[in-house]
Coordinates of C-alpha atoms and ligand atoms in Angstrom, one line a residue:
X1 CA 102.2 103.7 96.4
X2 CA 105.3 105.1 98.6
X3 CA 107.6 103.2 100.9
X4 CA 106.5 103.4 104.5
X5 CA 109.3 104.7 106.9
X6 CA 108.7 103.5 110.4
X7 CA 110.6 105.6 113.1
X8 CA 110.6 104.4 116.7
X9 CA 113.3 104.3 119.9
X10 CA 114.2 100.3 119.2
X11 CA 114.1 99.3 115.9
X12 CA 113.9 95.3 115.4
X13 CA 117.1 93.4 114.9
X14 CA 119.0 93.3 111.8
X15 CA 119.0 89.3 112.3
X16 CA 115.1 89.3 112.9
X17 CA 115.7 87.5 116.2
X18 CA 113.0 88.9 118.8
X19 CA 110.8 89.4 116.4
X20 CA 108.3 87.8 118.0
X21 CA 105.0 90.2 119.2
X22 CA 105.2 93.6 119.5
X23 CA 105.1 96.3 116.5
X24 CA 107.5 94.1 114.1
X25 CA 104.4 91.6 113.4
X26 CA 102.2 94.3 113.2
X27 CA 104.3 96.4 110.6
X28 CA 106.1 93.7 108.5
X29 CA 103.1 93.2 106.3
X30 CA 103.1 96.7 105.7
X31 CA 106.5 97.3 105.2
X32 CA 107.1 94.3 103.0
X33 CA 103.8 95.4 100.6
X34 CA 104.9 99.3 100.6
X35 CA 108.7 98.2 100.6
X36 CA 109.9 99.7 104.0
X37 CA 112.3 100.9 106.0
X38 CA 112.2 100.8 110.3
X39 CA 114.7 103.7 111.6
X40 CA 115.6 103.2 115.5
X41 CA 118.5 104.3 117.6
X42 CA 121.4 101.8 117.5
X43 CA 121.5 99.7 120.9
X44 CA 125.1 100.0 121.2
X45 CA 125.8 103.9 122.2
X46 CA 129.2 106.3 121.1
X47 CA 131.0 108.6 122.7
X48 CA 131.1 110.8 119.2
X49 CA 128.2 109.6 117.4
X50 CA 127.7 110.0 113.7
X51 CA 125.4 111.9 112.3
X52 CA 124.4 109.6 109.5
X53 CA 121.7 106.4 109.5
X54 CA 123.7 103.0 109.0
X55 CA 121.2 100.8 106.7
X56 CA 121.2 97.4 107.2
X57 CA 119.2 95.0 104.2
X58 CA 116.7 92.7 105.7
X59 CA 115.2 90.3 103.6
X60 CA 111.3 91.9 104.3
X61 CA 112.6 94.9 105.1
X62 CA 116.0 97.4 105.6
X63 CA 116.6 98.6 109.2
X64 CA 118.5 101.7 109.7
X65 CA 120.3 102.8 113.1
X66 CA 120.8 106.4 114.4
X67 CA 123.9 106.6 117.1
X68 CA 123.7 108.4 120.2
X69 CA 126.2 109.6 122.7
X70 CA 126.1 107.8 125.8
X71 CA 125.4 110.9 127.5
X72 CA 122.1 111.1 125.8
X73 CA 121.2 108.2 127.0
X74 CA 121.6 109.2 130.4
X75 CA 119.5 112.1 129.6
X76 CA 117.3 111.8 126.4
X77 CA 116.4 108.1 127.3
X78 CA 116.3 107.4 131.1
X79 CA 116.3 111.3 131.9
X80 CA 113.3 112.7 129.6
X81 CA 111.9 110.1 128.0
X82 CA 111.2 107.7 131.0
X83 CA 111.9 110.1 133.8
X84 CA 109.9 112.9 132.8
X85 CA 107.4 111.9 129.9
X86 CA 106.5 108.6 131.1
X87 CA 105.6 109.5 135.0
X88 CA 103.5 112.5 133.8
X89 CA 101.8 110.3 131.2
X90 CA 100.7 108.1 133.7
X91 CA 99.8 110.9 135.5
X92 CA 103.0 110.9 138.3
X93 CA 104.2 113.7 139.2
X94 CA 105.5 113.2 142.2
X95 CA 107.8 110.6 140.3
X96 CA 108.9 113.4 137.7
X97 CA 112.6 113.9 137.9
X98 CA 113.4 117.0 136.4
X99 CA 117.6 117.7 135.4
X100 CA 118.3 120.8 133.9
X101 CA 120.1 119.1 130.8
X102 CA 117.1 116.6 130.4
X103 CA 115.6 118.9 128.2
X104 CA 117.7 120.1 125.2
X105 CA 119.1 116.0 125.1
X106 CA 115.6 115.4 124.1
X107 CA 114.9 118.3 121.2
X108 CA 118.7 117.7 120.3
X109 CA 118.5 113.8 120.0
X110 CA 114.9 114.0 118.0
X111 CA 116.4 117.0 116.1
X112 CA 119.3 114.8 114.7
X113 CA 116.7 112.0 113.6
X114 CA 114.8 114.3 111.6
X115 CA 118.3 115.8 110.2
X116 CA 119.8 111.5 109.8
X117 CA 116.4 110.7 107.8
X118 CA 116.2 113.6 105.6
X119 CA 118.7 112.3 102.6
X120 CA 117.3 108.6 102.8
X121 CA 113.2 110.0 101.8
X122 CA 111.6 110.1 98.7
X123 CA 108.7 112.7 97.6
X124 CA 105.8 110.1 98.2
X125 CA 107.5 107.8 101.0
X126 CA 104.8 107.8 104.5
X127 CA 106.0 107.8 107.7
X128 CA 104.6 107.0 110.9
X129 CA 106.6 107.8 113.9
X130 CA 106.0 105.7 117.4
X131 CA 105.8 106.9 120.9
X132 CA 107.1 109.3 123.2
X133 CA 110.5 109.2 123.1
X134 CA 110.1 111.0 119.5
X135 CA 107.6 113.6 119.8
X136 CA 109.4 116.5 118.4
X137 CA 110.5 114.5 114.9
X138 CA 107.5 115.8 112.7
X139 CA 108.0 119.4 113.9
X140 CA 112.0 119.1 112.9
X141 CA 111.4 117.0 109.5
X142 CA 108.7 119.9 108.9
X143 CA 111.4 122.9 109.7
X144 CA 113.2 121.0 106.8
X145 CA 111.2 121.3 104.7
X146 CA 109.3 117.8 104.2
X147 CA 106.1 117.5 103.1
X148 CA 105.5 114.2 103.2
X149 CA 102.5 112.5 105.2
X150 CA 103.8 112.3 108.8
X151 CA 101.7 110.0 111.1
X152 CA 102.6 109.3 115.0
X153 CA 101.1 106.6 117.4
X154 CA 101.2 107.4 120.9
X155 CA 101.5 103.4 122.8
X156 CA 101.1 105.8 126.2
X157 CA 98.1 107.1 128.0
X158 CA 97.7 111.2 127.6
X159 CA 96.8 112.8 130.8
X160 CA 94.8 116.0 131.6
X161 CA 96.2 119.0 130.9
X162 CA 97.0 120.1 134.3
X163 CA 99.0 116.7 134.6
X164 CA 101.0 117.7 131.9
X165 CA 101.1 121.5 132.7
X166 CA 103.7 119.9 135.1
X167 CA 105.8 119.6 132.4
X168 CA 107.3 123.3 131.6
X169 CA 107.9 122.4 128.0
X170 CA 104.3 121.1 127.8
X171 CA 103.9 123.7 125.3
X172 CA 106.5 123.1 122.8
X173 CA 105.5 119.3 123.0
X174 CA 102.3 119.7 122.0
X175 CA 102.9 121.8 119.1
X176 CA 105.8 119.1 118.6
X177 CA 102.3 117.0 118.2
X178 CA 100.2 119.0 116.1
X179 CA 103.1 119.2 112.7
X180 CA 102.0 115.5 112.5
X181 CA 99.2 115.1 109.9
X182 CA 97.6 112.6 111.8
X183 CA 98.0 111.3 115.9
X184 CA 96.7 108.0 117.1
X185 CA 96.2 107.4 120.3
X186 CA 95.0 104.3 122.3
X187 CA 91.8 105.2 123.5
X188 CA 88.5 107.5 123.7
X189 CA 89.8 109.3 127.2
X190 CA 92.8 109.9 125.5
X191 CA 91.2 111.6 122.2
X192 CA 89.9 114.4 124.5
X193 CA 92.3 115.0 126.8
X194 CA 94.6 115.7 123.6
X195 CA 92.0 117.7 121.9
X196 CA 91.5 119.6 125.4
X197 CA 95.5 119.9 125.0
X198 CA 95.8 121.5 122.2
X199 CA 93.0 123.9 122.6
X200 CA 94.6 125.2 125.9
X201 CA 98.2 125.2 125.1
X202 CA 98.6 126.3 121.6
X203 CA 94.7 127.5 120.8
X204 CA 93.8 124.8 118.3
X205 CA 90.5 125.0 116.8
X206 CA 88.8 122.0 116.4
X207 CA 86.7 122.2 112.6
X208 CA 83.5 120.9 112.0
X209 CA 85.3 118.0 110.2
X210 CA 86.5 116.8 113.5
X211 CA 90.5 118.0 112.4
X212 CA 92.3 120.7 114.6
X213 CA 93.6 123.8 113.0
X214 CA 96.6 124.5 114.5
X215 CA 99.1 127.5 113.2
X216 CA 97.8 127.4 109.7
X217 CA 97.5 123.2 109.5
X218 CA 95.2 120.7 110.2
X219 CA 96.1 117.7 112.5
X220 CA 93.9 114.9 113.2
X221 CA 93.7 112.9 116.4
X222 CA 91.8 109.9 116.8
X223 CA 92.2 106.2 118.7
X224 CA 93.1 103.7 117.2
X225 CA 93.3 100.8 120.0
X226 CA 96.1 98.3 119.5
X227 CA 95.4 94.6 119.6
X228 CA 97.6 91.4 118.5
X229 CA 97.5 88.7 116.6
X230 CA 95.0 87.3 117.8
X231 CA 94.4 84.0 116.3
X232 CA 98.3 83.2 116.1
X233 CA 98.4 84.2 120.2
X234 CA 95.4 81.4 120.3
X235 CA 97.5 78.8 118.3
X236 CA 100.5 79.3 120.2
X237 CA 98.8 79.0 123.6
X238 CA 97.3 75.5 122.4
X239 CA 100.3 74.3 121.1
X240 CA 102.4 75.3 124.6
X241 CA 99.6 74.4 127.1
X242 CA 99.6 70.7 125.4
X243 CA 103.3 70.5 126.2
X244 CA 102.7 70.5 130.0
X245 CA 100.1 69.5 132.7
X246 CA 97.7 71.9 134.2
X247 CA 98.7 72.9 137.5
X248 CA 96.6 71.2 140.4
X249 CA 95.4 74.3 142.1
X250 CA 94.2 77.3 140.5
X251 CA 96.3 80.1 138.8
X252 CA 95.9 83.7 138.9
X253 CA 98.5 85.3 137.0
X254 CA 100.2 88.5 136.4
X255 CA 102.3 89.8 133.2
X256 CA 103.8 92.7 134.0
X257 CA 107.2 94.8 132.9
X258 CA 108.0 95.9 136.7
X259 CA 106.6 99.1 136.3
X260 CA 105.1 101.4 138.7
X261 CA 101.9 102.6 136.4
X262 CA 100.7 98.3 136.2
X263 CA 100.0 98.9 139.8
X264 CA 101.6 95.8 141.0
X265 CA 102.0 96.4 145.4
X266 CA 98.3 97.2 145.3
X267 CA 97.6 94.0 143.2
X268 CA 99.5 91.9 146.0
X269 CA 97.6 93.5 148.3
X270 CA 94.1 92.9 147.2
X271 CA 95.6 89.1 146.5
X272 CA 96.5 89.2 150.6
X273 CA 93.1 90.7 151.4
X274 CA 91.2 88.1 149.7
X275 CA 93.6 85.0 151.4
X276 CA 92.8 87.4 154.5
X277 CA 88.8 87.1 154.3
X278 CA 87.1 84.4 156.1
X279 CA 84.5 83.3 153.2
X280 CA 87.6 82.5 150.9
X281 CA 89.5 80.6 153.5
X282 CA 88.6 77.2 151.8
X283 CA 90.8 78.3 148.5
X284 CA 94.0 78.4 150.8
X285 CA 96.5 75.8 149.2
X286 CA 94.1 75.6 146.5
X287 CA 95.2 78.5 144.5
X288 CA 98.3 80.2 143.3
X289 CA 99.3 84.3 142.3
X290 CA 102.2 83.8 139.5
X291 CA 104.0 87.4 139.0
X292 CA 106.1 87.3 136.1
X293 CA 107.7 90.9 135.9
X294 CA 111.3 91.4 134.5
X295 CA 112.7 94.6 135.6
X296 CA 113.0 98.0 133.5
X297 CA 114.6 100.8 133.2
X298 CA 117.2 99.6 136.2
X299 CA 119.0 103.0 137.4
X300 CA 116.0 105.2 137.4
X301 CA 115.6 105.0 140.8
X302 CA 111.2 104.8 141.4
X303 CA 112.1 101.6 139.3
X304 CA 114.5 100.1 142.4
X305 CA 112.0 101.1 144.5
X306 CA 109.1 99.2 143.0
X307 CA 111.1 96.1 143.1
X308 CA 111.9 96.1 146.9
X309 CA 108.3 96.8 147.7
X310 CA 107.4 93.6 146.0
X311 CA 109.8 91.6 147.1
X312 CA 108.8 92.7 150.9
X313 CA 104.9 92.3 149.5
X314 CA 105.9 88.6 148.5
X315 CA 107.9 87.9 151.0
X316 CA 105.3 89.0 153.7
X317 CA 102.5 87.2 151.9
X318 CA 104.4 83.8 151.8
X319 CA 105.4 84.2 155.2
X320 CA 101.6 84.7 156.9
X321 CA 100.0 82.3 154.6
X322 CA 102.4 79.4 153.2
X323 CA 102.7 76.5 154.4
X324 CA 105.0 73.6 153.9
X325 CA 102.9 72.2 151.1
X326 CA 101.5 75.3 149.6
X327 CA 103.4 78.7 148.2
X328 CA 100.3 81.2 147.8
X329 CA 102.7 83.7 145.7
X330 CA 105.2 82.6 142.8
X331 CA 107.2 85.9 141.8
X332 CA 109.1 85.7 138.7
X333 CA 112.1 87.9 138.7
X334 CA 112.6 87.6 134.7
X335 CA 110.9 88.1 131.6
X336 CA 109.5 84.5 130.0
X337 CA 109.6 83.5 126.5
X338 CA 106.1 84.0 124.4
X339 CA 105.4 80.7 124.2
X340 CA 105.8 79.6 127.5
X341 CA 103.9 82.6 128.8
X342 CA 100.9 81.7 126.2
X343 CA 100.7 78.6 127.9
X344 CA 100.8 79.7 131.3
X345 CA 97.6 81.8 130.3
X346 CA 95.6 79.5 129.4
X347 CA 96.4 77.4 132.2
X348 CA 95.2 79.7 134.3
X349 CA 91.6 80.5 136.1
X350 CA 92.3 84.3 136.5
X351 CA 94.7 86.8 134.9
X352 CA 95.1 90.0 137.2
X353 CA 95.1 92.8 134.7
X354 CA 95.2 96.1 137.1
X355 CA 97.2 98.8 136.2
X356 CA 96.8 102.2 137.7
X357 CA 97.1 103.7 134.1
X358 CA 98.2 102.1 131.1
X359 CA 97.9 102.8 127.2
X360 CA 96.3 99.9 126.3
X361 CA 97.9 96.7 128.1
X362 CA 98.4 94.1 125.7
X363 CA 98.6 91.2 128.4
X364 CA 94.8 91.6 128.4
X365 CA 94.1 90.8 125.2
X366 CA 97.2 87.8 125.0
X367 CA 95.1 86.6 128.2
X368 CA 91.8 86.8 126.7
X369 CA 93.1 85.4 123.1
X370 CA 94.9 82.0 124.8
X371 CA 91.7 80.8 126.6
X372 CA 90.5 77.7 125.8
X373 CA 86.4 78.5 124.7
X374 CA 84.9 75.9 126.7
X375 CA 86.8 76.3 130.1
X376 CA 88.0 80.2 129.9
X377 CA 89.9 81.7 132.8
X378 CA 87.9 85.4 134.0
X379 CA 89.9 88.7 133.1
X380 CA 90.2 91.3 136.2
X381 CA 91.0 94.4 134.2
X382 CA 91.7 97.6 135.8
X383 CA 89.2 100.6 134.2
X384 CA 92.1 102.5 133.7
X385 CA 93.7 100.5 131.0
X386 CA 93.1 101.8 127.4
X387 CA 91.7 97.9 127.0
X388 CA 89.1 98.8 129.5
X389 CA 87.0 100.3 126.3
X390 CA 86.8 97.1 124.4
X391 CA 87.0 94.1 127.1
X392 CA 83.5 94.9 128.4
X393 CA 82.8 91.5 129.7
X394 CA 85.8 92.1 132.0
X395 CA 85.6 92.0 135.4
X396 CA 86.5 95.9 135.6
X397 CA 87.9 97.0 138.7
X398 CA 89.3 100.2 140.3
X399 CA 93.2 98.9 141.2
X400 CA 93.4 101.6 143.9
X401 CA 90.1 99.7 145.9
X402 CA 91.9 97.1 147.2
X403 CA 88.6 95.6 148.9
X404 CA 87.2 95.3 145.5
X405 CA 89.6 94.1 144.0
X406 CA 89.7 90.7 146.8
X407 CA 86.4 90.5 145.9
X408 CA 86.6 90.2 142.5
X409 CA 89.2 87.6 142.8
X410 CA 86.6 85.6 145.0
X411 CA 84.3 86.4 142.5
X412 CA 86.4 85.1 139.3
X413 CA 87.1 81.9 140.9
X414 CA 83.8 81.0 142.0
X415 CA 82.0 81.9 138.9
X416 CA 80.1 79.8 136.8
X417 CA 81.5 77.9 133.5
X418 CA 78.1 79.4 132.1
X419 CA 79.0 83.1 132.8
X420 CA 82.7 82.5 132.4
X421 CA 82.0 81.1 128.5
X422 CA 79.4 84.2 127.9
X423 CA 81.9 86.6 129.0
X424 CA 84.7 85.4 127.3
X425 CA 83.2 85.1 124.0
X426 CA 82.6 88.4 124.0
X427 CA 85.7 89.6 124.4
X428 CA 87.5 87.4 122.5
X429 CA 85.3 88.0 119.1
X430 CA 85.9 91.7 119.6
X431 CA 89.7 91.0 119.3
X432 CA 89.2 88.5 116.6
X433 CA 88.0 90.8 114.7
X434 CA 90.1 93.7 115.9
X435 CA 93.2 92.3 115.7
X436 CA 96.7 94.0 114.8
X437 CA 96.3 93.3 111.1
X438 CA 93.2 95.2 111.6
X439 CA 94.8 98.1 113.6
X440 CA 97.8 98.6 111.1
X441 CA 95.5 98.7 108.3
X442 CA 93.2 101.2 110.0
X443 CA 95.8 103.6 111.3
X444 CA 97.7 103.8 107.6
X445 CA 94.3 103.9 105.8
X446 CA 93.4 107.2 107.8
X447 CA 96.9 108.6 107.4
X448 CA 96.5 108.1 103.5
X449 CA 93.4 110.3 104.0
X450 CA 94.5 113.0 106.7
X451 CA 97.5 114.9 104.4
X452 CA 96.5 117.9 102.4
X453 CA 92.9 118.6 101.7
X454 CA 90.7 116.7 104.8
X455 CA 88.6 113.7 103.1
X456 CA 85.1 113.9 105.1
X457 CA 84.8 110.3 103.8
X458 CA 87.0 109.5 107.1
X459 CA 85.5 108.5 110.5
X460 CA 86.5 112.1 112.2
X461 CA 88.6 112.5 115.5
X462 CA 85.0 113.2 117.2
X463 CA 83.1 110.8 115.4
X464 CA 85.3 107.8 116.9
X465 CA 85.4 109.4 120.1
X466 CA 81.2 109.9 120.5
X467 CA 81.2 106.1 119.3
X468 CA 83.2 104.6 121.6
X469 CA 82.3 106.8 124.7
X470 CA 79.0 105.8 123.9
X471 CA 79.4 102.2 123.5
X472 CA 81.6 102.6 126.7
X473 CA 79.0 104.0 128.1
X474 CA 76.3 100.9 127.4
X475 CA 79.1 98.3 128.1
X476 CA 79.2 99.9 131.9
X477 CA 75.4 99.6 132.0
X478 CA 75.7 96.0 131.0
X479 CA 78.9 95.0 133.2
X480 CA 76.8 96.9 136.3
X481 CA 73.7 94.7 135.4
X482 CA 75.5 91.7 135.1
X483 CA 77.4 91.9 138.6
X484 CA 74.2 93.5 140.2
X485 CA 72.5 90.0 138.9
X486 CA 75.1 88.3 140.1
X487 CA 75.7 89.3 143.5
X488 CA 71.9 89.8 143.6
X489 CA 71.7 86.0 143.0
X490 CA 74.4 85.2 145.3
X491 CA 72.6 86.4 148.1
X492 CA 69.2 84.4 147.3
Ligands
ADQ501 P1 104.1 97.9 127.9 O1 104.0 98.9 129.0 O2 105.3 97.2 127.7 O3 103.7 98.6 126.5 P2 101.9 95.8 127.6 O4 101.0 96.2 126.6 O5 101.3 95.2 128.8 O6 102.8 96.9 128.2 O7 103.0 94.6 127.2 C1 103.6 94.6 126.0 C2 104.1 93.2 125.7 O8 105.2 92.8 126.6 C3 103.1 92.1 125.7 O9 103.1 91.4 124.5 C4 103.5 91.2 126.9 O10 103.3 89.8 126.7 C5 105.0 91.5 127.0 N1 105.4 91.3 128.4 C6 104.9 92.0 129.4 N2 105.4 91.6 130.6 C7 106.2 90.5 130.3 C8 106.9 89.6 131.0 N3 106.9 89.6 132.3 N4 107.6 88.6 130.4 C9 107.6 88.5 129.0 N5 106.8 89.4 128.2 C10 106.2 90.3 128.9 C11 103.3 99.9 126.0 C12 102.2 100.6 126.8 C13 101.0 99.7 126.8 C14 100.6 99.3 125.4 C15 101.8 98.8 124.6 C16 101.5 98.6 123.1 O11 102.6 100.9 128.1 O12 99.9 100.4 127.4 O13 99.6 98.3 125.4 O14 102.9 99.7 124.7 O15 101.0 99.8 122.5

């Protein structure tokens, strides 16, 4: 078996600190079995940068750092990447922010990582490239001449293809797409928006074995829904919630990077409709909304917009409501270590889940894993968040209905430890089981099988997709039975 080359924007640090969630405990197994090495751009950024990979020897695995001039990261980074891709992934257009030299930073900055990793591979080496920042790497390694099996994991939602029509390389990206041998992608929605993608903008085929053929190759696209570590989140939330008191009203809280796509203003909103509503007036000073959401991306500017609206949001919601005793919004300016956040979860009665789109949203799970079984806190999870698929027993919500969103909040705090306990198990043993050991294992398992000759042994790109919209499909029946019961009960 071949090393595994991982190839993303960060790679983790060469001292391990940080290492903590995210895709390093994901991949470290992988990368220590396989023997690995995690190529990402060096934080630090050059005026001439070099054109060669600096390795570094970890003791599971060896990092190595490509350099980029601080002009790219003006306009590869913050000017294509999160400027253009990431607003049109989350379906913004009005937030695109188009520069004329945005474009060729990004194919010239990808094009030297394909150039940086060519000396360091080896004929049966697998790589797996992540996210959006490095789209065009498997078309460039490819132009070299690399055959290897190239697999890519999109951590973003796709969006329609008139969405990304918006973009006028839209084209050229999604052939950038199709010289991978295999594409993962969050969710169900996402599988056919791609495949819809490809068969308008460079007339892919899709075969009977569920592969496109695409300019004499065959590329696979499929979901393969991220998750944690489940079990470890569990531990750590036990261990930190035993180190202090449960608050004496109750919690709702929100995780957020400040981001416009988590849908935050509308979220503090439907929080001041629901103080707002007569019937919930008893829960005033008897319940708190704790934001946490660091700030992002600071310089692009629909970022420092985001962060005044909240701040007037808070600010007007603590001025109508509090009182001398009571603070009905606690807005964290910062990001919070793990632990302490794992504790915070399951200390709380309701986590506020809601963004407007979102790839998956990881908080979801974290919230759902640190629960404790026999008193669990209710999710509120938006329907557009890849974790909408799985987290059935959600309360799912539409984040741009503000009105249903209060009512769900009224609705999460008022319901039953019976319902809360049926709901929660649910979730929790699907992430139990579908953890990230489970999801890294998957997603390599299928690359293994997608290079070269297609193995029809494989669950195919359609296949997964008619699974889960089906079982989509019959969780929405239940959820719509269950609140039907519910409300129907509530009015008895
Ligand atoms: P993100 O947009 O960053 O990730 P998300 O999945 O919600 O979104 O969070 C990732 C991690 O960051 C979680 O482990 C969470 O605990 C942590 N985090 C978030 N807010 C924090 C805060 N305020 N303080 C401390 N930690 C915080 C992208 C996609 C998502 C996708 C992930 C993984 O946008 O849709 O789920 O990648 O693929």
């Amino acid at each position: 078996m071949g090393r595994l080359i991982v190839v993303s924007n960060r790679a983790p640090s060469v001292d391990g600190a940080g290492d903590a969630g995210g895709l390093v405990v994901a991949l470290r197994g992988s990368l220590e079995e396989m023997g690995g090495l995690w190529i990402g751009a060096n934080p630090q950024t050059y005026e001439q940068p070099s054109t060669e990979l600096t390795v570094h020897h970890r003791a599971d695995f060896d990092i190595a750092h490509f350099q980029i001039s601080d002009a790219d990261q003006e306009d590869y980074y913050l000017g294509y990447a999160n400027s253009v891709l990431w607003p049109i992934f989350h379906g913004r257009v009005d937030l695109m922010e188009m520069q004329t030299q945005f474009s060729p930073a990004y194919w010239r900055v990808n094009k030297r990582v394909a150039e940086s990793l060519v000396p360091h591979l080896k004929p049966d080496d697998t790589i797996w490239v992540q996210d959006y920042q490095l789209i065009p790497v498997a078309r460039e390694l490819r132009k070299l001449g690399v055959k290897n099996p190239i697999g890519f994991f999109l951590h973003i939602p796709v969006p329609d293809v008139q969405t990304l029509r918006a973009v006028p390389e839209w084209k050229k990206l999604t052939r950038g797409l199709c010289a991978y041998d295999l594409v993962g992608l969050q969710a169900a929605r996402d599988v056919s928006n791609l495949i819809d993608i490809c068969q308008r903008a460079v007339g892919a085929e899709l075969l009977p074995n569920g592969a496109m053929a695409v300019e004499g190759r065959q590329v696979r696209i499929a979901a393969f829904p991220i998750s944690i570590d489940t079990k470890g989140f569990r531990k750590m939330a036990q261990r930190a919630a035993a180190e202090r008191p449960a608050p004496p009203f109750a919690r709702l809280i929100g995780v957020d990077r400040l981001d416009y796509s988590k849908g935050l203003p509308q979220r503090f909103e439907a929080y001041e409709r629901f103080l707002e509503k007569p019937e919930n007036q008893h829960w005033h000073g008897r319940v708190q909304f704790l934001q946490v959401a660091p700030p992002t991306r600071a310089g692009v500017d629909a970022y420092d917009d985001i962060r005044h609206q909240l701040e007037a949001l808070a600010g007007r919601i603590n001025g109508a409501y509090g009182t001398v005793d009571w603070t009905p919004i606690q807005y964290i300016h910062r990001p919070l270590p793990r632990e302490e956040l794992a504790g915070l979860y399951r200390h709380s009665r309701v986590a506020l889940v809601t963004p407007l789109f979102d790839g998956m949203n990881l908080v979801a799970k974290e919230f759902v894993a640190a629960q404790d079984e026999d008193d669990p806190g209710v999710l509120i999870l938006s329907q557009f968040a890849g974790a909408a698929e799985e987290l059935k027993s959600a309360l799912l919500v539409n984040p741009h209905d503000i009105e249903q969103c209060a009512d769900s909040i009224a609705e999460a705090l008022n319901m039953s430890a019976a319902t809360r306990i049926r709901r929660h198990t649910l979730s929790y043993d699907h992430i139990a089981t579908n953890d990230i050991a489970a999801w890294t294992r998957t997603y390599l398992e299928n690359l293994a099988n997608s290079g070269g000759e297609q193995d029809r042994s494989i669950e195919t790109a359609i296949d997964r997709m008619l699974n889960m919209e089906r079982s989509m499909a019959q969780g929405l029946a239940e959820h719509r039975a269950d609140t039907f019961s519910q409300s129907t009960r509530s009015k008895l």
